[in-house]
Tab-separated table of C-alpha atoms in Angstrom:
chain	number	residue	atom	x	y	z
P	1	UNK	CA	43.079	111.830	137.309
P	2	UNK	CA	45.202	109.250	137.794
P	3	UNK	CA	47.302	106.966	135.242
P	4	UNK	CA	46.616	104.686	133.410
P	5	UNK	CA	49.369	101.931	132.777
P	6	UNK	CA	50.077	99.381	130.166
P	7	UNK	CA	53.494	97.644	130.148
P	8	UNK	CA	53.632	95.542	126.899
P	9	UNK	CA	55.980	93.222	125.215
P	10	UNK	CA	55.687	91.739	122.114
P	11	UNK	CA	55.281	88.428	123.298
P	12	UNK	CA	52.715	89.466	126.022
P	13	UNK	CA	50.501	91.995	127.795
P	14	UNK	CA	52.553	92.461	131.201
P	15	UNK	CA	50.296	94.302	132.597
P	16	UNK	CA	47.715	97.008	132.698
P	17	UNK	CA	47.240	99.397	135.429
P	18	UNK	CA	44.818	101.551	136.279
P	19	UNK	CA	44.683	104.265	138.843
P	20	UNK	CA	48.632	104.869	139.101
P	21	UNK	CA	49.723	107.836	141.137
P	22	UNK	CA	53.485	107.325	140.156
P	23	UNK	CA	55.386	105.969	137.411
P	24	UNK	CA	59.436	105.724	137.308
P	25	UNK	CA	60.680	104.337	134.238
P	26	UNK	CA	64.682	104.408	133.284
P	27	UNK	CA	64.281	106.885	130.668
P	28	UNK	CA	67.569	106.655	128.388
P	29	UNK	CA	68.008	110.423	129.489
P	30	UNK	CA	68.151	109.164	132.769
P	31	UNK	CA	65.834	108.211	135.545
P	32	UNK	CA	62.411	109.960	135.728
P	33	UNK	CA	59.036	109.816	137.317
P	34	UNK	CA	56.044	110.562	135.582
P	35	UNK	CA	52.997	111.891	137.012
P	36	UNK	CA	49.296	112.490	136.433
P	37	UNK	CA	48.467	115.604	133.750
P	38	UNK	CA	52.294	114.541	132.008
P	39	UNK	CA	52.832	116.460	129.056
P	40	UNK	CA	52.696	114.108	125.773
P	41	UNK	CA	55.662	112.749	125.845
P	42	UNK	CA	57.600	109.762	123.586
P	43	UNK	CA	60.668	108.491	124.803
P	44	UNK	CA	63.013	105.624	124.760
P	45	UNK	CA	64.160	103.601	127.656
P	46	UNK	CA	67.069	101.450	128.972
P	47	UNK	CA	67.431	98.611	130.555
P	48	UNK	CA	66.120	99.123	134.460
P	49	UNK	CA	63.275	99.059	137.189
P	50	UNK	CA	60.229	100.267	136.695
P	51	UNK	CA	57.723	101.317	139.478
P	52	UNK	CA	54.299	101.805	139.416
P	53	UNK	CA	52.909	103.137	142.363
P	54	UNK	CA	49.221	103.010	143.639
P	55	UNK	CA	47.317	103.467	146.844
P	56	UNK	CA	50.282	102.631	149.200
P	57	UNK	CA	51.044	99.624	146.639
P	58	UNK	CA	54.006	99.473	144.818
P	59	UNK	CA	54.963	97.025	141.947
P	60	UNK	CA	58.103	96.872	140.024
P	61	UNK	CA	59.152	95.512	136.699
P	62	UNK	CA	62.508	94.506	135.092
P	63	UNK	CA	62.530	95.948	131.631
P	64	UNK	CA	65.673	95.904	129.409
P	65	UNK	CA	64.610	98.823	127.308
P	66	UNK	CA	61.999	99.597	124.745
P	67	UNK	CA	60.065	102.658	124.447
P	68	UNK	CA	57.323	104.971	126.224
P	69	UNK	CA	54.422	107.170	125.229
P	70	UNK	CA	52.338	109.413	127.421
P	71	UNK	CA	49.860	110.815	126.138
P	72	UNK	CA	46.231	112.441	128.020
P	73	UNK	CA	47.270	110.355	131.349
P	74	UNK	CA	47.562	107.427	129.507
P	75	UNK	CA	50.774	105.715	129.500
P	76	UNK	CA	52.097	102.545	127.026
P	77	UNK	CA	55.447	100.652	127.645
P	78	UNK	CA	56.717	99.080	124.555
P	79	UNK	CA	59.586	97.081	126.294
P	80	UNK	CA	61.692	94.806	124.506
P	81	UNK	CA	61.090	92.572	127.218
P	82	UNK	CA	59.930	93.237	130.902
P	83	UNK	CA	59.079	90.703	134.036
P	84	UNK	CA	57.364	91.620	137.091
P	85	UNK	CA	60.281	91.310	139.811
P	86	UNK	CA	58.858	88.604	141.773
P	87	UNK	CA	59.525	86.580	138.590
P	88	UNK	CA	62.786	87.580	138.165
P	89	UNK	CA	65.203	84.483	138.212
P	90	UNK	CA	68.182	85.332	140.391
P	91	UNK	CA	69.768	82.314	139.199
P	92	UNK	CA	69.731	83.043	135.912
P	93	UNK	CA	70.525	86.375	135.808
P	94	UNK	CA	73.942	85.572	137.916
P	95	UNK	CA	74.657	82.960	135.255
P	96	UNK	CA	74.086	85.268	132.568
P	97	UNK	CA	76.387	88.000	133.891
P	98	UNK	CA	79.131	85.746	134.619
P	99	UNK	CA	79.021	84.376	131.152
P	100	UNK	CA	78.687	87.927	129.952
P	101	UNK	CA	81.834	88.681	132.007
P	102	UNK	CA	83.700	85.992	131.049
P	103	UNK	CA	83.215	86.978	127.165
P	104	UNK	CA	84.492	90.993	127.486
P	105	UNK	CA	87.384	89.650	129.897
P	106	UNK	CA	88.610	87.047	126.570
P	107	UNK	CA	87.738	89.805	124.596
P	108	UNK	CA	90.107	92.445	126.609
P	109	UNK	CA	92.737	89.655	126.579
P	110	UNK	CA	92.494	89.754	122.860
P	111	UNK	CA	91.986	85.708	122.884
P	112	UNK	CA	88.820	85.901	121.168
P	113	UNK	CA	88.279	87.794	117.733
P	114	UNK	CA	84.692	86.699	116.902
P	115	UNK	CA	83.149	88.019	120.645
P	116	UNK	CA	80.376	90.263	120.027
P	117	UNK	CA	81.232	93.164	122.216
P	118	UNK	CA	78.467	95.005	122.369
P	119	UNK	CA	75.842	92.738	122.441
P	120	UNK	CA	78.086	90.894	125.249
P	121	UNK	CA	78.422	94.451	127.174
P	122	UNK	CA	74.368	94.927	126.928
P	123	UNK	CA	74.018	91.434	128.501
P	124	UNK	CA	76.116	92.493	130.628
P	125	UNK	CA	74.316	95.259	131.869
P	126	UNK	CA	71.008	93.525	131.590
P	127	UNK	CA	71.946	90.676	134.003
P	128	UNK	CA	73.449	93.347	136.348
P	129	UNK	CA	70.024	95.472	136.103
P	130	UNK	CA	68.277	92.520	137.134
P	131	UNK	CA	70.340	91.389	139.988
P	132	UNK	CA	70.391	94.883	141.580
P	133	UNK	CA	66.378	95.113	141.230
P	134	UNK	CA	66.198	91.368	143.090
P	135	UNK	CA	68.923	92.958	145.710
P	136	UNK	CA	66.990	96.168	146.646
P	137	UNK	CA	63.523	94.234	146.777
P	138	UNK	CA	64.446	90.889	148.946
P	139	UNK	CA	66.347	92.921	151.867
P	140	UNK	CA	64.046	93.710	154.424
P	141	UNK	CA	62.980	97.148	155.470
P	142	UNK	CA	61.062	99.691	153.820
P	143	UNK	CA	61.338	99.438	150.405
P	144	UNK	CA	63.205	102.847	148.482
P	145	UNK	CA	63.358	103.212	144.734
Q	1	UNK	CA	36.315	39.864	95.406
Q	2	UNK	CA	38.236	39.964	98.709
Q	3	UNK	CA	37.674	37.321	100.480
Q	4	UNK	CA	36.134	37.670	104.149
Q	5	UNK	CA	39.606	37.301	105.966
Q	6	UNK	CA	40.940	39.884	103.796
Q	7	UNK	CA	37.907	42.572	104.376
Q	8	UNK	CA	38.558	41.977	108.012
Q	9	UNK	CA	41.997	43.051	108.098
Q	10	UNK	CA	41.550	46.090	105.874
Q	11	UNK	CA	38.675	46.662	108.300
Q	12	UNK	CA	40.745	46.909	111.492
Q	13	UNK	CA	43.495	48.873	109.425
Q	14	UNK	CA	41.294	51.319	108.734
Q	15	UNK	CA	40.110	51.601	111.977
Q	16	UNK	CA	43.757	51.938	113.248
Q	17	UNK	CA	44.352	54.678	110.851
Q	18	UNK	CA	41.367	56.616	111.891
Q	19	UNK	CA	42.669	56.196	115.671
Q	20	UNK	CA	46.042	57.718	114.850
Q	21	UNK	CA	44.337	60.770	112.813
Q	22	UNK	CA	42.072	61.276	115.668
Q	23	UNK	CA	44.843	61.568	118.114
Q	24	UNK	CA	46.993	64.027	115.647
Q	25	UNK	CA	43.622	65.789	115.380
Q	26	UNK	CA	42.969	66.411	119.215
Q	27	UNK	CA	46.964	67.267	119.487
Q	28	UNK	CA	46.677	69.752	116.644
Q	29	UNK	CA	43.669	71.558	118.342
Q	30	UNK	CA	44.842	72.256	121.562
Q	31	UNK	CA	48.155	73.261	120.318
Q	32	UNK	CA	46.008	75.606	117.970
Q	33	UNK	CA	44.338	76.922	120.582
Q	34	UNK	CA	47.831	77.811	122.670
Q	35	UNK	CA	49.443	79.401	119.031
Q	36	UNK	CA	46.236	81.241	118.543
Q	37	UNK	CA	46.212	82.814	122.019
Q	38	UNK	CA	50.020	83.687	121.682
Q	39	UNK	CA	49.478	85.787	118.378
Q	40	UNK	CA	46.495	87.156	120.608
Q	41	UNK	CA	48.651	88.448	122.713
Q	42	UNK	CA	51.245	89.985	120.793
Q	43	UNK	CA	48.455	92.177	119.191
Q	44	UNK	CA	48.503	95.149	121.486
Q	45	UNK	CA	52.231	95.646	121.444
Q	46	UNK	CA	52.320	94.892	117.273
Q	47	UNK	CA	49.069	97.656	117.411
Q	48	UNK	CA	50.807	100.550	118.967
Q	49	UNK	CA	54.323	100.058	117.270
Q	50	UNK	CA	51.778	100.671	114.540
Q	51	UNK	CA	50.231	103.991	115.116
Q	52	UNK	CA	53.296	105.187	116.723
Q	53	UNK	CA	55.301	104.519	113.820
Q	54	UNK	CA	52.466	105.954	111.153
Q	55	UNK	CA	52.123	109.592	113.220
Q	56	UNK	CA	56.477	109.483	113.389
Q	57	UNK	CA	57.086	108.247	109.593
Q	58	UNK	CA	54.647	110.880	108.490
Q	59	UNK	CA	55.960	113.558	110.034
Q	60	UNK	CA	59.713	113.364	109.669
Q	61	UNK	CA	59.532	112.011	106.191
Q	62	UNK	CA	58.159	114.252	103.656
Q	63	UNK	CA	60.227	116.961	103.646
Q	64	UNK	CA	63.623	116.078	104.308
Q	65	UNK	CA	64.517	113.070	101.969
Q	66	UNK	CA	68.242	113.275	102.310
Q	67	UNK	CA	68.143	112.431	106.155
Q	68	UNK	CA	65.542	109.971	106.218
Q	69	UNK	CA	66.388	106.490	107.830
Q	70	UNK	CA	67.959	103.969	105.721
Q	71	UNK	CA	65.675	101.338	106.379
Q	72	UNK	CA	62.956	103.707	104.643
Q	73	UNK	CA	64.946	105.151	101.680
Q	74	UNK	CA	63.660	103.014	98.687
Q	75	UNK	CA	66.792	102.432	96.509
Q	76	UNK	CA	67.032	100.862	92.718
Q	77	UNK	CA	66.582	97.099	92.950
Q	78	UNK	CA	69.342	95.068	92.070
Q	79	UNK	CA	68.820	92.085	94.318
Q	80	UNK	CA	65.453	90.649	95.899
Q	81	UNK	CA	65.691	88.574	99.038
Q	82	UNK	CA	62.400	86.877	100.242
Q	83	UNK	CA	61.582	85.479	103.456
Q	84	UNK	CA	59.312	82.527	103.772
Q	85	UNK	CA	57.912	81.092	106.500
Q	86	UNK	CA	56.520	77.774	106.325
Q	87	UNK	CA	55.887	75.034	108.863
Q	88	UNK	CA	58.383	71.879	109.733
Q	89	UNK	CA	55.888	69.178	109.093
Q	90	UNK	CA	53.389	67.779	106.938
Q	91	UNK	CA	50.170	66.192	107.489
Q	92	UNK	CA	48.415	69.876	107.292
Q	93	UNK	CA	46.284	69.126	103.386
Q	94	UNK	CA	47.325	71.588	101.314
Q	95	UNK	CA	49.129	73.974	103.424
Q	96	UNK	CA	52.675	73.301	102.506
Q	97	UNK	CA	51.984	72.661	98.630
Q	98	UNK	CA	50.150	76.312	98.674
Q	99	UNK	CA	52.642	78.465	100.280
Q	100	UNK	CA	55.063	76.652	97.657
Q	101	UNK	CA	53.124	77.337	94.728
Q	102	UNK	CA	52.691	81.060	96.230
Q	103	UNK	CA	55.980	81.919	97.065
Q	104	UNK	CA	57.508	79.801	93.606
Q	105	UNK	CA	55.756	82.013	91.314
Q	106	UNK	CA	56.349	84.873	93.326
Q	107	UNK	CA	60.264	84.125	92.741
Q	108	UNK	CA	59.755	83.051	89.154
Q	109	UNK	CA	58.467	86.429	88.509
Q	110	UNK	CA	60.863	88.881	89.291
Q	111	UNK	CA	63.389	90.224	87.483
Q	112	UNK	CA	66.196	91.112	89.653
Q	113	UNK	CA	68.245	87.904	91.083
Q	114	UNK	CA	66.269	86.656	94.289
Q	115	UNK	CA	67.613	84.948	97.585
Q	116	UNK	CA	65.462	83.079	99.760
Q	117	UNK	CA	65.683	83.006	103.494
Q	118	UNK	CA	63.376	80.191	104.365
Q	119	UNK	CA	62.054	79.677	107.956
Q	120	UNK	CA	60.800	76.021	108.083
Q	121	UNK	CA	61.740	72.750	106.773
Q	122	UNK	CA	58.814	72.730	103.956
Q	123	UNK	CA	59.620	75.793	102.556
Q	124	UNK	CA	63.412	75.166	102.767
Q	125	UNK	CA	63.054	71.919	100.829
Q	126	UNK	CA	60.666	73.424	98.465
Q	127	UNK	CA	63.360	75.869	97.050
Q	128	UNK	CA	66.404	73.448	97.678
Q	129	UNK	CA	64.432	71.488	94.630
Q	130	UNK	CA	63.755	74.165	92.498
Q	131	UNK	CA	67.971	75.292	92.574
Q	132	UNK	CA	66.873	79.116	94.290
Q	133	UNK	CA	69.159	80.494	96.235
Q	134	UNK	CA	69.526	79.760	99.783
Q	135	UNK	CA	70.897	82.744	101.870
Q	136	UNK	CA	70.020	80.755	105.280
Q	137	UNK	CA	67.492	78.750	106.728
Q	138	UNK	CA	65.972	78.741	110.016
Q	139	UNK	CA	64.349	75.313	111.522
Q	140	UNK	CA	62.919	73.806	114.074
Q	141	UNK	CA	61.463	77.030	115.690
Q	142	UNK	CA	59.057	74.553	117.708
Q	143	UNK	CA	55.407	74.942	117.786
Q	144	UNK	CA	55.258	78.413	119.956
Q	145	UNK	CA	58.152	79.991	118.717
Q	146	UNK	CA	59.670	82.777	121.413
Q	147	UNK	CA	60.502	86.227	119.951
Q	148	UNK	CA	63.995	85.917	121.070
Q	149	UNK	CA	63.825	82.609	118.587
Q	150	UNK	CA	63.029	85.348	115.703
Q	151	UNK	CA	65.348	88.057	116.738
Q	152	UNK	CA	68.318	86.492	114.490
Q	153	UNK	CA	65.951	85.958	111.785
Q	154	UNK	CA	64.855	90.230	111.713
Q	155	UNK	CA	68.885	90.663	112.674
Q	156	UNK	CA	70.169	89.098	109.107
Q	157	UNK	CA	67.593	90.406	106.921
Q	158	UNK	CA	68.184	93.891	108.378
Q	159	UNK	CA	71.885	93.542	108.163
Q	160	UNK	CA	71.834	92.037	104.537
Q	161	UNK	CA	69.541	95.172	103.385
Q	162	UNK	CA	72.221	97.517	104.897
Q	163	UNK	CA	75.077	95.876	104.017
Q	164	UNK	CA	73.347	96.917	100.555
Q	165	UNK	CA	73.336	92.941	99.660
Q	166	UNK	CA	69.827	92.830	99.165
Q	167	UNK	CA	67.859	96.363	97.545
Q	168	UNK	CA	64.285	94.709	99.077
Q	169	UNK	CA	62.522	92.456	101.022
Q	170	UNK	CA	59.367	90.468	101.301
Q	171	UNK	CA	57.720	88.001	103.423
Q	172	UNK	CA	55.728	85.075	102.522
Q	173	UNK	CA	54.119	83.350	105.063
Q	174	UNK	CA	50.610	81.424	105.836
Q	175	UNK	CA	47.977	84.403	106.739
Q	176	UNK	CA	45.734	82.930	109.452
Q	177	UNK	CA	42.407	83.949	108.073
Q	178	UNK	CA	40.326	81.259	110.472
Q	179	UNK	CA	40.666	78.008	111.635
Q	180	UNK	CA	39.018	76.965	107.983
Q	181	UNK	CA	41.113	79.471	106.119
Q	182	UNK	CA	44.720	80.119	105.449
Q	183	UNK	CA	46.087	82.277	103.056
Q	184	UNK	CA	49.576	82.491	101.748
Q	185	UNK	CA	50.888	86.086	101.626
Q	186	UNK	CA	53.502	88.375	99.941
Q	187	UNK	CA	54.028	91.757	101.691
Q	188	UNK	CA	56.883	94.106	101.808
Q	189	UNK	CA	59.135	94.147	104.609
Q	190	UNK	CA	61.833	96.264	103.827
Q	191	UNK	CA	62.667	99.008	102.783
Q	192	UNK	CA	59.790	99.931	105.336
Q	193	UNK	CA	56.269	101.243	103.875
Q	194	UNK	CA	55.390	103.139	106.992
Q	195	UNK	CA	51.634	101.640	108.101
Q	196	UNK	CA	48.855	103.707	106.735
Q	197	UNK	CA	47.240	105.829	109.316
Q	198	UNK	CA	44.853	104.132	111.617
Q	199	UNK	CA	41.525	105.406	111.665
Q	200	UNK	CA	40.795	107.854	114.668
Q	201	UNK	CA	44.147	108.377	115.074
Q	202	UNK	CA	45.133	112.105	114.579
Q	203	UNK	CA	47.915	111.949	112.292
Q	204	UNK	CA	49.509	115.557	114.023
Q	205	UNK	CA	48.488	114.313	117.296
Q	206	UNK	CA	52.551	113.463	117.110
Q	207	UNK	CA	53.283	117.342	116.711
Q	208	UNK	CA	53.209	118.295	119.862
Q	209	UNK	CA	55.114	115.529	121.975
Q	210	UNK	CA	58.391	116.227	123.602
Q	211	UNK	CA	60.900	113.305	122.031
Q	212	UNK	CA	63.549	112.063	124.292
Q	213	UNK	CA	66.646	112.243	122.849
Q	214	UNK	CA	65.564	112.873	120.003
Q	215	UNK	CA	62.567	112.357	116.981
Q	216	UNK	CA	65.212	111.199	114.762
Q	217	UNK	CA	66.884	108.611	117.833
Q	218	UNK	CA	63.216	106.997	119.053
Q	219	UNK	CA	62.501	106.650	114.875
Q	220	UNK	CA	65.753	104.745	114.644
Q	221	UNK	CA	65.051	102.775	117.444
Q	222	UNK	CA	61.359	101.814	116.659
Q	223	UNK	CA	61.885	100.923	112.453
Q	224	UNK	CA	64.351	97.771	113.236
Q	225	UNK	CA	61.837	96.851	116.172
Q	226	UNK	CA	59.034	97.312	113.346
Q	227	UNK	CA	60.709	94.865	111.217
Q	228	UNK	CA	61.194	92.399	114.584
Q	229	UNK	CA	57.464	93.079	115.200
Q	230	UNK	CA	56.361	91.824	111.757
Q	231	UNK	CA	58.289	88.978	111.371
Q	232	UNK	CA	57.592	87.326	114.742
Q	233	UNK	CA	53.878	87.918	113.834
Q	234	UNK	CA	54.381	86.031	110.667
Q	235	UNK	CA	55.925	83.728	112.507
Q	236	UNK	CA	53.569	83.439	114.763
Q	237	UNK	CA	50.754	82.890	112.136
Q	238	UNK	CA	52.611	80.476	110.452
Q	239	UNK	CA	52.315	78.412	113.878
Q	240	UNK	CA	48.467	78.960	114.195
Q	241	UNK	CA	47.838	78.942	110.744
Q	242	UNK	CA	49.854	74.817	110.513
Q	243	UNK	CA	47.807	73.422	113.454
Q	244	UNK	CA	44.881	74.687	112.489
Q	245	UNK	CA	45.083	73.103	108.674
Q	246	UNK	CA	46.610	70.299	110.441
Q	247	UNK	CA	43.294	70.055	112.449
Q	248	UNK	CA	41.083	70.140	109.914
Q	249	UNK	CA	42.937	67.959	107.381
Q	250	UNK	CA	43.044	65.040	110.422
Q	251	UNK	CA	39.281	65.815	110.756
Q	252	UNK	CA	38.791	64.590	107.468
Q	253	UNK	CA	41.036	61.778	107.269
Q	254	UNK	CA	39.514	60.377	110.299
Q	255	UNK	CA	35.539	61.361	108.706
Q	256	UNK	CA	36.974	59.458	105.689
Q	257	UNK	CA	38.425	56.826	107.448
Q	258	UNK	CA	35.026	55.907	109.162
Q	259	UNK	CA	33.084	56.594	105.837
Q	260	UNK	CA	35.536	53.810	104.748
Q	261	UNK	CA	35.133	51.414	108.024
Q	262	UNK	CA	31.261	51.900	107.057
Q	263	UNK	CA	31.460	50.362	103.774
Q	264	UNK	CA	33.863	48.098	104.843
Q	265	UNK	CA	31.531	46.041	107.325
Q	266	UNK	CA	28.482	46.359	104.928
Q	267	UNK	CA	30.597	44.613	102.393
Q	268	UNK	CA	31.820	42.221	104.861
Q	269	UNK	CA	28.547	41.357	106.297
Q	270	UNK	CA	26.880	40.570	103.007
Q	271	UNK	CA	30.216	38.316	102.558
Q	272	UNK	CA	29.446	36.516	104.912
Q	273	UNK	CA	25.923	36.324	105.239
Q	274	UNK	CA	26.552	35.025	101.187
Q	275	UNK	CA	28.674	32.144	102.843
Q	276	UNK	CA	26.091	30.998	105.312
Q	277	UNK	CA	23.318	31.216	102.761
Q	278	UNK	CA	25.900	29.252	100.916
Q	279	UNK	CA	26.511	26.447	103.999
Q	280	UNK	CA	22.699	26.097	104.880
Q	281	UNK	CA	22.182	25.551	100.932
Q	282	UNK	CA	25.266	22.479	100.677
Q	283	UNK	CA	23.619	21.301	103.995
Q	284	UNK	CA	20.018	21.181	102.494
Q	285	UNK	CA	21.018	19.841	98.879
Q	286	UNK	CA	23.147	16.922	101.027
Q	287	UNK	CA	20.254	15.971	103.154
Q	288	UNK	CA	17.984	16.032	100.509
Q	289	UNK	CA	20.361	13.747	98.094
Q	290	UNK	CA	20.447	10.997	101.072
Q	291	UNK	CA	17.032	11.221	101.554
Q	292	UNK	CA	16.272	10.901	97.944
């Protein structure tokens, strides 16, 4: 039996799947795949792609972290926040990430005392997660996950 | 009496009114209609954080005290902060005045010194007046607030109740009940009272899962998220819950302004049917005094 899929946020339902052969999720233990007859299984996630994979159809999803629960082939995101990648705004993520940037590189210089590192350095790596999702789907050829 | 110029003016005054509470009314139901759908919405994530956190809290609680998280332990109460949500505006009956009265007594009743951290201009005012506290104030959320718009709200309260500033925490906000309904309420927020077990959900069904890192890690990831959760649905209530009272109280003004317009012209028109009758008599008694 296949699985079944919802990716939720709490501002919206992102999606719900049915009939998934494949889902990779950036598990915080690293990268994994989970398929059909998955043990139970509750685990949290980081920021990343995730891929669900259907019938020769393949959709991914920015997510920048949350949690996941399998449990009898039937699978829940809770993501902090998550966009299918066609809606991913390129612009906006490079803008982010330089401004990111900009606020560890004042903070290495020790010119700026009240920079939130680690919420800068998660940006960071949330803008960067994005733009290498938008960078791997828009070049042509097969696509690889 | 008013004389017939002066009915006519209150007339079309009226009338003007009952145009402008018409418009607020159509306004206020579409943009109840868009708040509604967005706590819709947020239900199946707010659902699962639920029963996920119920079968988790149960299970690592109990018999381990000493380790549990800190945003569970319940420690003695020295200070009380309370969060209330309220809307920006007016012009929603007795919306504002309620949640007021609620939340007023609620702080008058307690023992322990209380803060309050008000979301909303009404609310804010409300407690600027009565000399409580202020720890901060959040305004101008808009009329669909976004959960990133809440995040700093759920980011000082936790941070206050582990900086061990404030010993609890409740929320008061407007409950959407229906669009006729609205209820202000008080519940807990921290330190957390795990949700009671949902019906048809196995409470061990949690036993058995493989936890990635660790039980302990995904519990202390999901309890500030919990708090997030909660307070962006409040939030989110309070934004259905003031467009829908604003709805209904601009129904009536505008039933009461045409009630009023009603009366109005009947009054008017016997006015000035009075005055004709009044003409037609000098008219009559002239010609007849000539005649005579």
């Amino acid at each position: 039996m296949p699985l079944t899929v919802e990716l939720v946020t709490a501002e919206r339902v992102v999606r719900v799947e049915q009939g998934v052969d494949v889902l990779v999720v950036p598990g915080s233990e690293g990268q994994m795949a989970i398929l059909p007859h998955h043990a139970a299984l509750m685990t949290t996630l980081d920021p990343g792609e995730l891929v669900m994979r259907r019938a020769g159809q393949e959709d991914a999803f920015a997510v920048t972290g949350g949690f996941l629960e399998v449990r009898n082939d039937r699978v829940t995101v809770l993501a902090d926040a998550a966009e299918p990648f066609e809606e991913i705004d390129a612009t906006r993520a490079e803008a982010a990430r330089a401004r990111a940037e900009e606020r560890l590189r004042l903070y290495r210089e020790g010119r700026a005392g009240d920079v939130d590192v680690a919420r800068a350095a998660a940006a960071l790596q949330r803008s960067l997660m994005r733009l290498r999702i938008v960078q791997r789907r828009r070049r042509p050829g097969p696509p690889r996950v | 009496m008013a004389t017939i110029r002066q009915l006519k003016r209150r007339i079309q005054s009226v009338k003007n009114t009952a145009k402008i509470t018409n418009a607020l009314q159509l306004v206020a139901a579409s943009k109840m209609r868009r708040a509604q759908d967005r706590a819709e919405q947020s239900r199946p994530y707010a659902q699962k954080l639920r029963v996920v956190l119920a079968g988790l809290a149960s299970q690592s609680g109990e018999d381990q005290d000493a380790a549990r998280h800190p945003l569970l332990v319940s420690r003695p109460v020295n200070n009380i902060a309370v969060l209330h949500i309220t809307p920006d505006r007016g012009l929603c009956g007795g919306l504002n005045a309620n949640m007021n009265r609620s939340a007023g007594t609620f702080v008058a009743m307690q023992h322990e010194p209380v803060q309050v951290v008000a979301v909303g201009k009404k609310g804010r005012d409300f407690f600027v007046r009565a000399h409580v506290h202020l720890a901060a104030e959040f305004t101008d959320l808009g009329d669909y607030p976004s959960q990133a718009d809440t995040l700093g709200i759920a980011r000082l309260i936790i941070d206050d109740y582990l900086a061990g500033k404030v010993d609890r925490v409740y929320v008061s906000f407007p409950e959407f009940v229906s669009t006729a309904t609205q209820r202000p309420a008080i519940r807990q927020l921290l330190p957390i009272e795990p949700p009671a077990p949902v019906d048809g959900v196995d409470e061990a069904q949690f036993a058995d899962y493989i936890f990635e890192p660790s039980p302990d890690v995904v519990l202390a990831g999901l309890l500030p998220r919990y708090i997030e959760m909660q307070i962006y649905e409040a939030i989110l209530q309070n934004a259905a819950s003031f467009q829908s009272a604003q709805m209904v109280a601009m129904k009536n003004a505008t039933d009461n302004a045409q009630d009023i317009t009603r009366e109005l012209t009947l009054t008017y028109n016997k006015a000035r049917q009075e005055q004709i009758t009044k003409e037609l008599l000098d008219i009559v008694g002239g010609a007849a005094a000539l005649e005579g």
